[in-house]
Each structure stands twice: as structure tokens, then as C-alpha cells.
Amino acid sequence: MSRPSPVTTGRYAPPAPVRVLTATSADGAPLHVEVHGPEGAPAVVLAHGWTCSTAFWAAQIRELAVGHRVIAYDQRGHGRTPASPACSTDALADDLEAVLTATLAPGERAVIAGHSMGGMTMMAASGRPVFREHAAAVLLCSTGSARLVPESTVLPLRPGRVRTWITGRIIASRAPLGPVTPAARRILKYATMGPASAPDMVEACARIVHACPRAVRHAWSHVLAGLDLDAAVRELTVPAEVVVGTADRLTPPVHARALAAALPDCRGLTELPGVGHMTPVEAPDLVTARIRDLVTAHVSAPQPPVPAEESA
């Protein structure tokens, strides 16, 4: 069965990268990496979430690449990165470290933004030397550190064992998502987006999510179901901002509030009324502005080397 491709027009159409490279993770896994924007500009690194790809960040890349070097990569099994039997939070951290090493100069610092599983990737990497060398500040969008299945409100049931059990079975389903039909759009919008999400937002997200292979979706669902990164959040010592939608059913605001309370240097928690789980798509301007502000506050552009004759 052919998988849908990203939209080709509008603000959610992925822009062409300036450069494409392959980063090699600790276990040899190859990772698809894109670089957008001018060399030497302040760096931004984008980590997407479960069932998504670099295409998810199209609106942010388009705006930020004017004056920033934007680095986006596909998580294992997502987008153009091949699937791997190693699915774990350690693998997420290894992969992020590999991308940072492949794209940033020694000591160069960047703002790292993560959505959903991308935010969990930063938590998993928080104590790693490479992450600490390169992370100047982070943006955590629509994410959580633990208890994802029990706290999910996708099912309109009372909290408890029944809701948790059914939610876990739905998230771990091996069923194919199939083509992007009107019914599929309605289901995806209900589960992952706010009720006022525009049709172009829903279409962009549906095409991205439906392109994720079901085996990959299933494998990573087990990692999310057993997630326990509470201790790692306390190791995320760089300046951090948190963004969440009040209509997020997958990682409701209870997660964002817990993160804001646990982070050693939280600079702000933004709750977006009526917005669902897909914040970079549903609130693209706000997410882009938060990233840009973090760059302005915490990253300076690398200085060009001084020619030998001028340094004498």
C-alpha cells in the first residue's frame, strides 16, 4: 500500500533543504537529517514526535530559515530514516546526540525544540555530555515525562483502570491507518487536534501521520506506554519553555504543568486555549516566535575566524 506524501502547497508544504546528510547513531543506525538556512547563522534543532517526520515542522522551518540554520531530522522508522529494532529512550538520546555531533561545531550551541516524543527525546538526553555541550535552551511542545496512557483523555471515560486499559490497546494497535479519507481526517482531528483546527492543518497532519508504517507506530507505542523520565526532567538544566494546548487529549495540560514545576530553569508555561496536541501546526506563529525568542536570548551567531594577517 502506497503511503501518502506531505502536502505540496501552502505553509505546511515542506521547504527544500539546503543540505541533506546522514548522521550515524551509536549503534550504527542511519538518520535522515536536513539543514535549512544560511551557514553560520544561529542554530535551531527540531525533533518531531511519534508518527510524524521533518514535514511536521514545515511552518517553523519556512519562517526560521530566513535568519537561522535550522536542522531537522527523522526519528527512527519515521520519514526517511529506516526502521530499527532498537526502540527505547536511550536510542532517542543516542540519535539526538548523533545529529548534534554531525551538524554543530565543537562547542556550538543551539536552541532545541521538541514536540511530543521529540520533547521526550530531550529529556532522555538531558544528562548526556553531547547534549549539554550543544543545548543552549529548549522548547517543549505538547509532551510529558511519564503516565502518558493513564492521563490521556482521548476516550471520554472516567479516569481509572478501564480507560487506561482501552487507551493502551488503541495506542498500541497494529491496524493500518489506510488512505486519508474524510472519516480518517475526522478521527485524527478528534484525537490529536483542537476543534477549531482549519482543514489545511488537518490535511497536513493526516498525511504525515498516515505515512508512518504501522510496525513503527506499534513499536514506539510501547516506549511511550512505559515512559518514565521524571528524574531526567530534573537533569534538564538549560533554560526551558513549555507549550501545551488546553484541548490536548494525548498529553493534556497536567503534563505541561508537571514539567514546568520540575524543570530547574523553566522560563515560562504557555497554555493555548482550544488548541490540541499538534501545537507546531495548530499554532505555528506562536511556536515559531517562542523558538526565535529563545535564540535571541540564549544563542549568539558564531563569529567568523579572523584572518592570520589581521590577528598578528
Short mmCIF file of C-alpha atoms in Angstrom, two decimals:
data_model
loop_
_atom_site.label_atom_id
_atom_site.label_comp_id
_atom_site.label_asym_id
_atom_site.label_seq_id
_atom_site.Cartn_x
_atom_site.Cartn_y
_atom_site.Cartn_z
CA MET A 1 0.00 0.00 0.00
CA SER A 2 1.42 3.38 -1.02
CA ARG A 3 1.78 5.92 1.77
CA PRO A 4 0.55 9.49 1.45
CA SER A 5 3.10 12.22 0.78
CA PRO A 6 3.15 15.61 2.53
CA VAL A 7 1.08 18.47 1.18
CA THR A 8 2.74 20.35 -1.67
CA THR A 9 1.23 23.82 -1.34
CA GLY A 10 0.63 26.30 1.47
CA ARG A 11 2.54 26.97 4.67
CA TYR A 12 2.60 23.28 5.65
CA ALA A 13 4.38 22.15 2.47
CA PRO A 14 7.94 21.12 3.46
CA PRO A 15 10.54 23.52 2.02
CA ALA A 16 13.56 22.10 0.20
CA PRO A 17 16.63 21.81 2.42
CA VAL A 18 19.93 23.46 1.61
CA ARG A 19 21.73 20.26 2.55
CA VAL A 20 20.82 16.65 3.35
CA LEU A 21 23.10 14.34 5.29
CA THR A 22 23.07 11.06 7.16
CA ALA A 23 24.04 11.00 10.84
CA THR A 24 25.13 7.68 12.29
CA SER A 25 23.86 6.81 15.76
CA ALA A 26 25.77 4.91 18.45
CA ASP A 27 24.51 1.52 17.25
CA GLY A 28 25.16 2.32 13.58
CA ALA A 29 21.59 3.33 12.74
CA PRO A 30 21.46 5.92 9.91
CA LEU A 31 19.38 9.05 10.49
CA HIS A 32 18.00 11.34 7.79
CA VAL A 33 18.98 14.95 8.56
CA GLU A 34 18.06 18.18 6.77
CA VAL A 35 19.74 21.56 7.08
CA HIS A 36 17.90 24.74 6.09
CA GLY A 37 19.03 28.36 6.08
CA PRO A 38 22.40 30.10 5.90
CA GLU A 39 25.61 28.57 7.20
CA GLY A 40 26.97 30.48 10.18
CA ALA A 41 23.55 31.63 11.36
CA PRO A 42 22.33 30.80 14.89
CA ALA A 43 21.32 27.16 15.03
CA VAL A 44 17.93 25.58 15.81
CA VAL A 45 17.42 21.81 16.06
CA LEU A 46 13.92 20.33 15.67
CA ALA A 47 12.85 16.89 16.95
CA HIS A 48 9.43 15.66 15.84
CA GLY A 49 7.03 13.36 17.65
CA TRP A 50 5.57 9.88 17.35
CA THR A 51 4.24 9.00 13.86
CA CYS A 52 5.49 12.30 12.40
CA SER A 53 8.52 13.43 10.35
CA THR A 54 10.52 16.52 9.43
CA ALA A 55 7.49 17.62 7.40
CA PHE A 56 5.70 18.33 10.67
CA TRP A 57 7.95 21.38 11.20
CA ALA A 58 7.36 22.89 7.74
CA ALA A 59 5.85 26.14 9.03
CA GLN A 60 8.66 26.69 11.53
CA ILE A 61 11.38 25.82 9.02
CA ARG A 62 9.95 28.18 6.41
CA GLU A 63 9.98 31.16 8.78
CA LEU A 64 13.10 30.46 10.80
CA ALA A 65 15.38 29.55 7.89
CA VAL A 66 15.43 33.18 6.76
CA GLY A 67 17.87 34.07 9.55
CA HIS A 68 18.69 30.77 11.28
CA ARG A 69 20.36 27.49 10.42
CA VAL A 70 17.54 25.03 11.01
CA ILE A 71 18.37 21.37 11.50
CA ALA A 72 15.56 18.80 11.40
CA TYR A 73 15.82 15.02 11.45
CA ASP A 74 13.58 11.98 11.17
CA GLN A 75 13.35 9.76 14.24
CA ARG A 76 13.98 6.01 13.78
CA GLY A 77 11.46 4.45 11.41
CA HIS A 78 9.85 7.81 10.66
CA GLY A 79 10.06 9.78 7.43
CA ARG A 80 13.22 8.84 5.55
CA THR A 81 15.04 7.23 8.47
CA PRO A 82 14.92 3.42 8.26
CA ALA A 83 13.23 1.41 10.99
CA SER A 84 15.38 -0.16 13.67
CA PRO A 85 14.70 -2.94 16.19
CA ALA A 86 16.17 -0.67 18.88
CA CYS A 87 13.25 1.42 20.13
CA SER A 88 13.93 2.95 23.54
CA THR A 89 14.51 6.27 25.26
CA ASP A 90 18.24 5.51 25.18
CA ALA A 91 18.02 5.17 21.39
CA LEU A 92 16.21 8.52 21.20
CA ALA A 93 19.02 10.14 23.21
CA ASP A 94 21.72 8.42 21.12
CA ASP A 95 20.11 9.65 17.92
CA LEU A 96 19.83 13.26 19.08
CA GLU A 97 23.48 13.22 20.15
CA ALA A 98 24.45 11.86 16.72
CA VAL A 99 22.55 14.67 14.96
CA LEU A 100 24.12 17.34 17.17
CA THR A 101 27.61 15.95 16.57
CA ALA A 102 27.08 15.73 12.79
CA THR A 103 25.70 19.23 12.34
CA LEU A 104 27.20 21.52 15.00
CA ALA A 105 30.80 22.58 15.50
CA PRO A 106 32.50 21.66 18.78
CA GLY A 107 31.12 23.92 21.48
CA GLU A 108 28.45 25.42 19.20
CA ARG A 109 25.16 25.88 20.99
CA ALA A 110 21.64 25.71 19.63
CA VAL A 111 18.04 26.03 20.69
CA ILE A 112 16.47 22.56 20.56
CA ALA A 113 12.71 22.28 20.13
CA GLY A 114 10.83 19.02 20.53
CA HIS A 115 7.21 18.08 20.01
CA SER A 116 5.68 15.14 21.93
CA MET A 117 8.20 12.28 21.55
CA GLY A 118 10.71 14.91 20.42
CA GLY A 119 10.39 16.59 23.81
CA MET A 120 10.84 13.21 25.47
CA THR A 121 14.00 12.81 23.39
CA MET A 122 15.49 15.89 25.04
CA MET A 123 14.52 14.64 28.48
CA ALA A 124 16.19 11.30 27.73
CA ALA A 125 19.35 13.10 26.57
CA SER A 126 19.39 15.67 29.38
CA GLY A 127 22.36 14.15 31.22
CA ARG A 128 24.38 13.28 28.11
CA PRO A 129 27.67 15.17 27.57
CA VAL A 130 26.99 15.97 23.90
CA PHE A 131 23.55 17.35 24.69
CA ARG A 132 24.91 19.51 27.48
CA GLU A 133 27.68 20.78 25.21
CA HIS A 134 25.29 21.94 22.50
CA ALA A 135 21.93 22.77 24.13
CA ALA A 136 21.59 26.48 24.89
CA ALA A 137 17.85 26.35 25.63
CA VAL A 138 14.90 24.09 24.87
CA LEU A 139 11.25 24.36 23.88
CA LEU A 140 9.00 21.51 24.99
CA CYS A 141 5.77 21.34 22.98
CA SER A 142 2.84 19.07 23.88
CA THR A 143 4.84 16.50 25.79
CA GLY A 144 5.15 14.67 29.09
CA SER A 145 7.62 12.64 31.10
CA ALA A 146 5.52 9.72 32.40
CA ARG A 147 1.96 8.34 32.87
CA LEU A 148 1.02 9.10 29.27
CA VAL A 149 -1.64 6.39 28.91
CA PRO A 150 -3.40 6.90 32.28
CA GLU A 151 -3.58 10.67 31.76
CA SER A 152 -4.78 10.55 28.14
CA THR A 153 -8.31 11.84 27.59
CA VAL A 154 -8.81 10.52 24.06
CA LEU A 155 -11.56 8.28 25.41
CA PRO A 156 -14.46 10.17 27.05
CA LEU A 157 -14.46 7.90 30.08
CA ARG A 158 -13.79 8.45 33.77
CA PRO A 159 -10.12 8.09 34.76
CA GLY A 160 -9.24 4.64 36.02
CA ARG A 161 -8.20 1.16 35.05
CA VAL A 162 -10.82 0.67 32.35
CA ARG A 163 -9.93 3.86 30.48
CA THR A 164 -6.21 3.15 30.85
CA TRP A 165 -6.59 -0.41 29.54
CA ILE A 166 -8.64 0.57 26.49
CA THR A 167 -6.44 3.58 25.70
CA GLY A 168 -3.34 1.39 25.83
CA ARG A 169 -4.87 -1.06 23.38
CA ILE A 170 -5.82 1.71 20.97
CA ILE A 171 -2.39 3.36 21.06
CA ALA A 172 -0.64 0.02 20.54
CA SER A 173 -2.92 -1.07 17.71
CA ARG A 174 -1.28 -2.71 14.69
CA ALA A 175 -4.22 -1.81 12.46
CA PRO A 176 -3.27 0.07 9.27
CA LEU A 177 -4.48 3.65 9.12
CA GLY A 178 -5.23 3.34 5.42
CA PRO A 179 -5.76 6.20 2.98
CA VAL A 180 -6.53 9.74 4.09
CA THR A 181 -10.32 9.80 3.75
CA PRO A 182 -12.87 12.24 5.19
CA ALA A 183 -13.57 9.77 8.01
CA ALA A 184 -9.85 9.41 8.73
CA ARG A 185 -9.49 13.19 8.91
CA ARG A 186 -12.36 13.43 11.39
CA ILE A 187 -10.87 10.72 13.61
CA LEU A 188 -7.40 12.25 13.56
CA LYS A 189 -8.77 15.72 14.26
CA TYR A 190 -10.76 14.47 17.25
CA ALA A 191 -7.85 12.51 18.74
CA THR A 192 -4.98 14.90 18.09
CA MET A 193 -6.19 18.42 17.28
CA GLY A 194 -8.39 21.18 18.62
CA PRO A 195 -12.00 21.51 17.42
CA ALA A 196 -11.28 24.76 15.55
CA SER A 197 -8.33 23.37 13.56
CA ALA A 198 -8.53 24.54 9.96
CA PRO A 199 -8.89 21.99 7.14
CA ASP A 200 -5.37 22.65 5.84
CA MET A 201 -3.94 21.87 9.28
CA VAL A 202 -5.90 18.61 9.50
CA GLU A 203 -4.89 17.60 5.97
CA ALA A 204 -1.20 18.26 6.63
CA CYS A 205 -1.22 16.26 9.87
CA ALA A 206 -3.25 13.39 8.42
CA ARG A 207 -0.85 12.94 5.52
CA ILE A 208 2.15 12.90 7.87
CA VAL A 209 0.65 10.52 10.43
CA HIS A 210 -0.79 8.11 7.85
CA ALA A 211 2.65 7.87 6.21
CA CYS A 212 4.15 6.30 9.34
CA PRO A 213 4.47 2.50 8.93
CA ARG A 214 2.17 0.64 11.31
CA ALA A 215 5.01 -1.56 12.60
CA VAL A 216 6.94 1.58 13.57
CA ARG A 217 3.87 3.11 15.17
CA HIS A 218 3.33 -0.07 17.19
CA ALA A 219 6.97 -0.43 18.28
CA TRP A 220 7.26 3.12 19.58
CA SER A 221 3.85 2.93 21.29
CA HIS A 222 5.36 0.52 23.82
CA VAL A 223 8.11 3.00 24.64
CA LEU A 224 5.54 5.73 25.22
CA ALA A 225 3.30 3.46 27.32
CA GLY A 226 6.18 2.61 29.66
CA LEU A 227 7.75 6.07 29.71
CA ASP A 228 9.34 7.18 32.98
CA LEU A 229 11.54 10.25 32.53
CA ASP A 230 10.59 12.16 35.68
CA ALA A 231 14.16 12.01 37.01
CA ALA A 232 15.55 13.07 33.62
CA VAL A 233 13.45 16.24 33.66
CA ARG A 234 15.35 17.40 36.73
CA GLU A 235 18.59 16.97 34.75
CA LEU A 236 17.35 19.30 32.01
CA THR A 237 19.10 22.31 33.50
CA VAL A 238 19.18 24.67 30.49
CA PRO A 239 16.58 27.45 30.15
CA ALA A 240 13.30 25.85 29.07
CA GLU A 241 9.88 26.93 27.89
CA VAL A 242 6.80 24.71 27.80
CA VAL A 243 3.84 25.00 25.41
CA VAL A 244 0.60 22.99 25.53
CA GLY A 245 -2.91 23.22 24.13
CA THR A 246 -5.83 23.14 26.55
CA ALA A 247 -7.64 20.71 24.20
CA ASP A 248 -4.69 18.29 24.02
CA ARG A 249 -6.08 14.77 24.59
CA LEU A 250 -2.80 12.88 24.15
CA THR A 251 -0.64 14.90 26.55
CA PRO A 252 -3.14 17.05 28.48
CA PRO A 253 -2.01 20.20 30.34
CA VAL A 254 -1.43 18.21 33.54
CA HIS A 255 1.82 17.03 31.94
CA ALA A 256 2.97 20.53 30.97
CA ARG A 257 2.27 21.83 34.46
CA ALA A 258 4.25 18.99 35.99
CA LEU A 259 7.15 19.72 33.66
CA ALA A 260 7.10 23.43 34.47
CA ALA A 261 7.20 22.61 38.19
CA ALA A 262 10.05 20.08 37.85
CA LEU A 263 12.32 21.82 35.36
CA PRO A 264 15.28 23.51 37.12
CA ASP A 265 15.10 26.61 34.88
CA CYS A 266 11.61 26.92 33.42
CA ARG A 267 11.20 30.33 31.77
CA GLY A 268 7.51 30.02 31.05
CA LEU A 269 4.46 27.81 30.54
CA THR A 270 2.05 28.78 27.75
CA GLU A 271 -1.39 27.14 27.63
CA LEU A 272 -3.16 27.75 24.32
CA PRO A 273 -6.97 27.81 24.59
CA GLY A 274 -8.73 25.35 22.27
CA VAL A 275 -5.50 24.02 20.74
CA GLY A 276 -4.90 20.27 20.61
CA HIS A 277 -1.79 18.10 20.58
CA MET A 278 -0.33 19.32 17.27
CA THR A 279 0.83 22.73 18.54
CA PRO A 280 3.50 23.47 15.87
CA VAL A 281 0.83 23.01 13.19
CA GLU A 282 -2.16 24.43 15.07
CA ALA A 283 -0.32 27.46 16.50
CA PRO A 284 2.60 27.85 14.07
CA ASP A 285 3.25 31.55 14.63
CA LEU A 286 3.38 31.25 18.41
CA VAL A 287 5.69 28.21 18.36
CA THR A 288 7.98 29.90 15.84
CA ALA A 289 8.06 33.06 17.96
CA ARG A 290 8.95 31.08 21.09
CA ILE A 291 11.87 29.44 19.26
CA ARG A 292 13.05 32.76 17.84
CA ASP A 293 12.89 34.43 21.27
CA LEU A 294 14.93 31.62 22.83
CA VAL A 295 17.57 32.02 20.13
CA THR A 296 17.74 35.76 20.71
CA ALA A 297 18.10 35.30 24.46
CA HIS A 298 20.48 32.33 24.58
CA VAL A 299 22.35 31.83 21.29
CA SER A 300 24.77 34.16 19.57
CA ALA A 301 25.81 33.70 15.96
CA PRO A 302 29.24 32.08 15.58
CA GLN A 303 31.93 34.65 14.82
CA PRO A 304 33.88 34.23 11.56
CA PRO A 305 37.55 33.35 12.00
CA VAL A 306 39.96 36.28 11.95
CA PRO A 307 42.43 36.11 9.02
CA ALA A 308 46.02 35.49 10.06
CA GLU A 309 47.25 38.86 8.84
CA GLU A 310 44.63 40.68 10.95
CA SER A 311 45.34 38.69 14.12
CA ALA A 312 49.04 39.50 14.20
#
